[in-house]
PDB file of C-alpha atoms in Angstrom:
ATOM      1  CA  MET S   1       7.249  14.977  -7.639  1.00  0.00           C
ATOM      2  CA  ASP S   2       9.078  13.584 -10.523  1.00  0.00           C
ATOM      3  CA  LEU S   3       7.892  14.677 -14.178  1.00  0.00           C
ATOM      4  CA  ARG S   4       7.540  12.153 -16.520  1.00  0.00           C
ATOM      5  CA  THR S   5       6.637  12.392 -20.537  1.00  0.00           C
ATOM      6  CA  ASN S   6       4.249   9.632 -22.007  1.00  0.00           C
ATOM      7  CA  ASP S   7       4.351   8.133 -25.661  1.00  0.00           C
ATOM      8  CA  LYS S   8       2.382  11.180 -26.416  1.00  0.00           C
ATOM      9  CA  GLY S   9       4.563  13.557 -25.634  1.00  0.00           C
ATOM     10  CA  THR S  10       2.259  14.876 -22.507  1.00  0.00           C
ATOM     11  CA  THR S  11       3.897  15.296 -19.126  1.00  0.00           C
ATOM     12  CA  LYS S  12       2.583  13.771 -16.442  1.00  0.00           C
ATOM     13  CA  THR S  13       3.740  14.064 -12.483  1.00  0.00           C
ATOM     14  CA  ARG S  14       4.458  11.169 -10.403  1.00  0.00           C
ATOM     15  CA  ALA S  15       4.184  11.474  -6.470  1.00  0.00           C
ATOM     16  CA  LYS S  16       6.297   9.873  -4.248  1.00  0.00           C
ATOM     17  CA  THR S  17       4.473   7.531  -1.494  1.00  0.00           C
ATOM     18  CA  GLY S  18       7.373   8.533   1.150  1.00  0.00           C
ATOM     19  CA  ILE S  19       7.499   4.871   2.118  1.00  0.00           C
ATOM     20  CA  SER S  20      10.862   2.777   1.684  1.00  0.00           C
ATOM     21  CA  GLY S  21      10.506   0.332  -0.874  1.00  0.00           C
ATOM     22  CA  LEU S  22       7.151   1.104  -2.369  1.00  0.00           C
ATOM     23  CA  ASP S  23       8.189   3.576  -5.077  1.00  0.00           C
ATOM     24  CA  GLU S  24      10.962   0.897  -6.321  1.00  0.00           C
ATOM     25  CA  ILE S  25       8.139  -1.404  -6.550  1.00  0.00           C
ATOM     26  CA  LEU S  26       6.081   1.243  -8.536  1.00  0.00           C
ATOM     27  CA  GLU S  27       9.154   2.275 -10.513  1.00  0.00           C
ATOM     28  CA  GLY S  28       9.168   5.983 -10.001  1.00  0.00           C
ATOM     29  CA  GLY S  29       6.070   6.557  -7.915  1.00  0.00           C
ATOM     30  CA  LEU S  30       2.089   7.329  -8.776  1.00  0.00           C
ATOM     31  CA  PRO S  31       1.061   9.019 -11.613  1.00  0.00           C
ATOM     32  CA  SER S  32      -1.354  11.921 -10.807  1.00  0.00           C
ATOM     33  CA  GLY S  33      -5.009  11.827 -11.407  1.00  0.00           C
ATOM     34  CA  HIS S  34      -5.595   8.279 -11.191  1.00  0.00           C
ATOM     35  CA  PHE S  35      -7.526   6.057  -8.860  1.00  0.00           C
ATOM     36  CA  TYR S  36      -5.265   3.591  -6.722  1.00  0.00           C
ATOM     37  CA  LEU S  37      -6.572   0.751  -4.882  1.00  0.00           C
ATOM     38  CA  VAL S  38      -4.864  -0.430  -1.493  1.00  0.00           C
ATOM     39  CA  GLU S  39      -6.749  -3.774  -0.034  1.00  0.00           C
ATOM     40  CA  GLY S  40      -5.979  -5.785   2.659  1.00  0.00           C
ATOM     41  CA  HIS S  41      -6.852  -7.377   6.281  1.00  0.00           C
ATOM     42  CA  PRO S  42      -7.182  -5.519   9.424  1.00  0.00           C
ATOM     43  CA  GLY S  43      -4.073  -4.372  10.753  1.00  0.00           C
ATOM     44  CA  THR S  44      -1.773  -4.943   7.543  1.00  0.00           C
ATOM     45  CA  GLY S  45      -1.045  -1.178   7.527  1.00  0.00           C
ATOM     46  CA  LYS S  46      -3.805   0.416   4.750  1.00  0.00           C
ATOM     47  CA  THR S  47      -4.627   3.685   7.174  1.00  0.00           C
ATOM     48  CA  THR S  48      -0.577   3.986   7.677  1.00  0.00           C
ATOM     49  CA  LEU S  49       0.393   3.504   4.040  1.00  0.00           C
ATOM     50  CA  ALA S  50      -2.377   6.129   3.174  1.00  0.00           C
ATOM     51  CA  LEU S  51      -1.127   8.693   6.102  1.00  0.00           C
ATOM     52  CA  GLN S  52       2.397   8.271   5.186  1.00  0.00           C
ATOM     53  CA  PHE S  53       1.599   8.868   1.452  1.00  0.00           C
ATOM     54  CA  LEU S  54      -0.766  12.282   2.483  1.00  0.00           C
ATOM     55  CA  LEU S  55       2.464  13.486   5.144  1.00  0.00           C
ATOM     56  CA  ALA S  56       4.902  12.779   2.121  1.00  0.00           C
ATOM     57  CA  GLY S  57       2.734  15.109  -0.025  1.00  0.00           C
ATOM     58  CA  LEU S  58       2.450  17.690   2.317  1.00  0.00           C
ATOM     59  CA  ASP S  59       6.286  17.927   2.891  1.00  0.00           C
ATOM     60  CA  ASN S  60       6.188  18.729  -1.081  1.00  0.00           C
ATOM     61  CA  ASP S  61       3.660  21.678  -0.629  1.00  0.00           C
ATOM     62  CA  GLU S  62       1.131  19.660  -2.273  1.00  0.00           C
ATOM     63  CA  SER S  63      -2.603  19.533  -0.757  1.00  0.00           C
ATOM     64  CA  GLY S  64      -4.381  16.331   0.460  1.00  0.00           C
ATOM     65  CA  LEU S  65      -7.642  15.122   1.460  1.00  0.00           C
ATOM     66  CA  TYR S  66      -8.376  12.005   3.610  1.00  0.00           C
ATOM     67  CA  VAL S  67     -11.731  10.679   3.607  1.00  0.00           C
ATOM     68  CA  SER S  68     -12.791   8.016   6.160  1.00  0.00           C
ATOM     69  CA  LEU S  69     -16.388   6.072   6.630  1.00  0.00           C
ATOM     70  CA  SER S  70     -14.965   4.399   9.471  1.00  0.00           C
ATOM     71  CA  GLU S  71     -12.452   6.057  11.504  1.00  0.00           C
ATOM     72  CA  SER S  72     -12.742   9.381  13.680  1.00  0.00           C
ATOM     73  CA  LYS S  73     -10.445  12.083  13.617  1.00  0.00           C
ATOM     74  CA  SER S  74      -9.022  11.347  16.825  1.00  0.00           C
ATOM     75  CA  GLU S  75      -8.328   7.652  15.735  1.00  0.00           C
ATOM     76  CA  LEU S  76      -6.167   8.743  12.848  1.00  0.00           C
ATOM     77  CA  ILE S  77      -4.734  11.287  14.865  1.00  0.00           C
ATOM     78  CA  GLU S  78      -3.553   8.254  17.593  1.00  0.00           C
ATOM     79  CA  VAL S  79      -2.388   6.146  14.157  1.00  0.00           C
ATOM     80  CA  ALA S  80      -0.015   8.906  13.244  1.00  0.00           C
ATOM     81  CA  ARG S  81       0.936   9.600  16.754  1.00  0.00           C
ATOM     82  CA  ALA S  82       2.110   6.142  17.118  1.00  0.00           C
ATOM     83  CA  HIS S  83       4.760   6.812  14.165  1.00  0.00           C
ATOM     84  CA  GLY S  84       5.911  10.060  15.372  1.00  0.00           C
ATOM     85  CA  TRP S  85       3.440  12.215  13.083  1.00  0.00           C
ATOM     86  CA  ASN S  86       1.634  15.241  14.365  1.00  0.00           C
ATOM     87  CA  LEU S  87      -1.797  15.548  12.386  1.00  0.00           C
ATOM     88  CA  GLU S  88      -2.816  18.088  15.167  1.00  0.00           C
ATOM     89  CA  ASN S  89      -2.515  21.051  13.043  1.00  0.00           C
ATOM     90  CA  LEU S  90      -3.982  19.667  10.049  1.00  0.00           C
ATOM     91  CA  SER S  91      -7.505  19.518   8.543  1.00  0.00           C
ATOM     92  CA  LEU S  92      -8.898  16.105   8.605  1.00  0.00           C
ATOM     93  CA  PHE S  93     -12.621  15.606   7.573  1.00  0.00           C
ATOM     94  CA  GLU S  94     -15.237  12.575   7.854  1.00  0.00           C
ATOM     95  CA  LEU S  95     -17.247  12.560   4.957  1.00  0.00           C
ATOM     96  CA  LEU S  96     -20.039  10.236   3.716  1.00  0.00           C
ATOM     97  CA  THR S  97     -19.542  10.983   0.020  1.00  0.00           C
ATOM     98  CA  TYR S  98     -16.697  10.523  -2.308  1.00  0.00           C
ATOM     99  CA  LEU S  99     -15.579  13.846  -4.128  1.00  0.00           C
ATOM    100  CA  SER S 100     -13.458  12.973  -7.227  1.00  0.00           C
ATOM    101  CA  GLN S 101     -11.058  15.881  -8.137  1.00  0.00           C
ATOM    102  CA  MET S 102      -9.345  16.120 -11.663  1.00  0.00           C
ATOM    103  CA  GLY S 103      -5.484  15.910 -10.780  1.00  0.00           C
ATOM    104  CA  VAL S 104      -5.306  14.186  -7.730  1.00  0.00           C
ATOM    105  CA  ALA S 105      -3.825  10.748  -6.794  1.00  0.00           C
ATOM    106  CA  THR S 106      -6.502   9.219  -4.817  1.00  0.00           C
ATOM    107  CA  PHE S 107      -6.720   6.093  -2.875  1.00  0.00           C
ATOM    108  CA  ILE S 108      -9.342   3.668  -1.986  1.00  0.00           C
ATOM    109  CA  ILE S 109      -8.747   1.629   0.703  1.00  0.00           C
ATOM    110  CA  LEU S 110     -10.877  -1.769   0.986  1.00  0.00           C
ATOM    111  CA  VAL S 111     -10.714  -4.071   3.785  1.00  0.00           C
ATOM    112  CA  GLN S 112     -10.589  -7.809   3.211  1.00  0.00           C
ATOM    113  CA  HIS S 113     -12.863 -10.091   5.377  1.00  0.00           C
ATOM    114  CA  GLY S 114     -11.329 -11.908   7.952  1.00  0.00           C
ATOM    115  CA  LEU S 115      -7.607 -11.922   9.180  1.00  0.00           C
ATOM    116  CA  ILE S 116      -5.507 -14.911   7.652  1.00  0.00           C
ATOM    117  CA  GLY S 117      -6.105 -16.185   4.166  1.00  0.00           C
ATOM    118  CA  GLY S 118      -8.739 -16.134   1.693  1.00  0.00           C
ATOM    119  CA  PRO S 119      -8.851 -15.442  -2.189  1.00  0.00           C
ATOM    120  CA  LEU S 120      -9.805 -11.932  -3.242  1.00  0.00           C
ATOM    121  CA  ASP S 121     -13.646 -11.729  -2.926  1.00  0.00           C
ATOM    122  CA  SER S 122     -16.043 -10.310  -5.651  1.00  0.00           C
ATOM    123  CA  ASN S 123     -15.868  -6.752  -3.825  1.00  0.00           C
ATOM    124  CA  THR S 124     -12.270  -6.411  -4.319  1.00  0.00           C
ATOM    125  CA  ILE S 125     -12.240  -7.693  -8.005  1.00  0.00           C
ATOM    126  CA  ASP S 126     -15.133  -5.074  -9.187  1.00  0.00           C
ATOM    127  CA  VAL S 127     -13.415  -2.040  -7.296  1.00  0.00           C
ATOM    128  CA  SER S 128      -9.975  -3.159  -8.796  1.00  0.00           C
ATOM    129  CA  TYR S 129     -11.823  -3.041 -12.285  1.00  0.00           C
ATOM    130  CA  ILE S 130     -12.190   0.852 -12.196  1.00  0.00           C
ATOM    131  CA  ALA S 131      -8.890   1.113 -10.113  1.00  0.00           C
ATOM    132  CA  ASP S 132      -5.821   2.646 -12.279  1.00  0.00           C
ATOM    133  CA  SER S 133      -3.348   0.336  -9.743  1.00  0.00           C
ATOM    134  CA  ALA S 134      -3.962  -1.927  -6.867  1.00  0.00           C
ATOM    135  CA  ILE S 135      -1.856  -2.528  -4.085  1.00  0.00           C
ATOM    136  CA  VAL S 136      -2.796  -5.715  -2.033  1.00  0.00           C
ATOM    137  CA  LEU S 137      -1.515  -6.213   1.852  1.00  0.00           C
ATOM    138  CA  ARG S 138      -1.759  -9.856   3.182  1.00  0.00           C
ATOM    139  CA  TYR S 139      -1.045 -11.603   6.303  1.00  0.00           C
ATOM    140  CA  PHE S 140       1.050 -14.893   6.058  1.00  0.00           C
ATOM    141  CA  GLU S 141       2.470 -17.530   8.465  1.00  0.00           C
ATOM    142  CA  SER S 142       6.082 -18.372   8.383  1.00  0.00           C
ATOM    143  CA  SER S 143       7.681 -20.753  10.646  1.00  0.00           C
ATOM    144  CA  GLY S 144       5.147 -19.891  13.676  1.00  0.00           C
ATOM    145  CA  GLN S 145       5.069 -16.161  12.943  1.00  0.00           C
ATOM    146  CA  VAL S 146       2.636 -13.975  11.616  1.00  0.00           C
ATOM    147  CA  ARG S 147       3.959 -11.683   8.848  1.00  0.00           C
ATOM    148  CA  LYS S 148       2.769  -9.572   6.457  1.00  0.00           C
ATOM    149  CA  ALA S 149       3.282  -8.951   2.564  1.00  0.00           C
ATOM    150  CA  ILE S 150       2.970  -6.373  -0.209  1.00  0.00           C
ATOM    151  CA  SER S 151       2.174  -6.705  -3.931  1.00  0.00           C
ATOM    152  CA  VAL S 152       1.250  -4.392  -6.712  1.00  0.00           C
ATOM    153  CA  LEU S 153      -1.152  -6.409  -8.789  1.00  0.00           C
ATOM    154  CA  LYS S 154      -1.614  -3.835 -11.495  1.00  0.00           C
ATOM    155  CA  LYS S 155      -0.754  -0.242 -12.728  1.00  0.00           C
ATOM    156  CA  ARG S 156      -2.133   1.290 -15.704  1.00  0.00           C
ATOM    157  CA  SER S 157       0.116   3.855 -16.291  1.00  0.00           C
ATOM    158  CA  GLY S 158       3.655   2.733 -16.783  1.00  0.00           C
ATOM    159  CA  SER S 159       5.298  -0.472 -15.477  1.00  0.00           C
ATOM    160  CA  HIS S 160       5.891  -2.032 -12.093  1.00  0.00           C
ATOM    161  CA  GLU S 161       7.713  -4.807 -10.300  1.00  0.00           C
ATOM    162  CA  HIS S 162       5.806  -8.172 -10.152  1.00  0.00           C
ATOM    163  CA  PHE S 163       7.421  -9.361  -6.779  1.00  0.00           C
ATOM    164  CA  ILE S 164       5.431 -10.056  -3.525  1.00  0.00           C
ATOM    165  CA  ARG S 165       7.405  -8.657  -0.840  1.00  0.00           C
ATOM    166  CA  GLU S 166       7.657  -8.067   2.854  1.00  0.00           C
ATOM    167  CA  LEU S 167       6.111  -5.409   4.743  1.00  0.00           C
ATOM    168  CA  SER S 168       6.777  -4.236   8.122  1.00  0.00           C
ATOM    169  CA  LEU S 169       5.101  -1.596  10.386  1.00  0.00           C
ATOM    170  CA  ILE S 170       8.017  -0.052  12.265  1.00  0.00           C
ATOM    171  CA  SER S 171       8.204   2.985  14.389  1.00  0.00           C
ATOM    172  CA  THR S 172       8.551   5.396  11.256  1.00  0.00           C
ATOM    173  CA  GLY S 173       5.872   3.972   9.568  1.00  0.00           C
ATOM    174  CA  ILE S 174       6.059   1.450   6.644  1.00  0.00           C
ATOM    175  CA  HIS S 175       8.925  -0.674   5.658  1.00  0.00           C
ATOM    176  CA  VAL S 176       9.082  -2.550   2.242  1.00  0.00           C
ATOM    177  CA  GLY S 177      11.591  -5.541   2.554  1.00  0.00           C
ATOM    178  CA  PRO S 178      12.905  -8.147   0.091  1.00  0.00           C
ATOM    179  CA  PRO S 179      10.990 -10.259  -2.311  1.00  0.00           C
ATOM    180  CA  LEU S 180       9.810 -13.269  -0.836  1.00  0.00           C
ATOM    181  CA  GLN S 181      10.745 -15.583  -3.705  1.00  0.00           C
ATOM    182  CA  ASN S 182      11.037 -18.740  -1.955  1.00  0.00           C
ATOM    183  CA  PHE S 183       7.314 -18.885  -1.268  1.00  0.00           C
ATOM    184  CA  ARG S 184       4.145 -19.408  -3.219  1.00  0.00           C
ATOM    185  CA  GLY S 185       0.516 -19.089  -2.594  1.00  0.00           C
ATOM    186  CA  ILE S 186       0.683 -15.962  -0.266  1.00  0.00           C
ATOM    187  CA  LEU S 187      -1.798 -14.065  -2.161  1.00  0.00           C
ATOM    188  CA  GLY S 188      -4.302 -16.960  -2.330  1.00  0.00           C
ATOM    189  CA  GLY S 189      -4.312 -17.707   1.544  1.00  0.00           C
ATOM    190  CA  ASN S 190      -2.038 -20.641   1.494  1.00  0.00           C
ATOM    191  CA  PRO S 191       1.645 -20.231   1.572  1.00  0.00           C
ATOM    192  CA  GLU S 192       3.982 -22.631   1.012  1.00  0.00           C
ATOM    193  CA  TYR S 193       7.888 -22.344   1.630  1.00  0.00           C
ATOM    194  CA  LEU S 194       9.913 -23.845  -0.971  1.00  0.00           C
ATOM    195  CA  GLY S 195      13.484 -22.913  -0.161  1.00  0.00           C
ATOM    196  CA  ASP S 196      16.198 -24.195   1.950  1.00  0.00           C
ATOM    197  CA  PRO S 197      14.709 -25.020   5.510  1.00  0.00           C
ATOM    198  CA  GLU S 198      17.822 -23.666   7.509  1.00  0.00           C
ATOM    199  CA  GLY S 199      17.175 -20.251   5.757  1.00  0.00           C
ATOM    200  CA  LEU S 200      13.754 -20.317   6.811  1.00  0.00           C
ATOM    201  CA  SER S 201      15.099 -20.848  10.599  1.00  0.00           C
ATOM    202  CA  ARG S 202      17.440 -18.135  10.076  1.00  0.00           C
ATOM    203  CA  GLY S 203      14.533 -15.679   8.832  1.00  0.00           C
ATOM    204  CA  ASP S 204      16.304 -15.306   5.425  1.00  0.00           C
ATOM    205  CA  TYR S 205      13.215 -16.984   3.489  1.00  0.00           C
ATOM    206  CA  GLY S 206      12.916 -14.277   1.123  1.00  0.00           C
ATOM    207  CA  LYS S 207      16.418 -14.935  -0.267  1.00  0.00           C
ATOM    208  CA  SER S 208      16.965 -17.188  -3.663  1.00  0.00           C
TER     209      SER S 208
END
């Protein structure tokens, strides 16, 4: 965990997410005591992202709480096991109420309706208003393949990168790839490739 000093001279801690590339987008990590919204379609990696963040904290001798209204303990253990993480000895709780704790970086995970495309709905906008930061995960289609993208829409405390990057679910968890600079319309659900067609066929469509 890093220590940063804000313009008022107050020291705040920044938690590393444990995710390759995401700390770079967030320019140093997540300030403690804030709410973070992670929104995306089913299967884009929301649960994996949250578990990976939780485990990164545990590796740094920090405490964590995972609250789920839809996934059972056994389901979460299976998700973790698929990435080589052992949750068997950790205490996971299924709670129907949300407990806000002072000084804890808290993730709110919101499922986007449907699988492919579609703009942010009204529920997303309402929740993102109260969140200190908002991370969006999206599917997009490229050259006949379904891919994933990640972007930080806002971060109240400090600056952040504004690129949309490719996201991959690999054996060790989540990997954040290069910026998708040659696409537009990914978050709106209608991606359009503007770069070199030969680059698209080679799979280097994120390069300018």
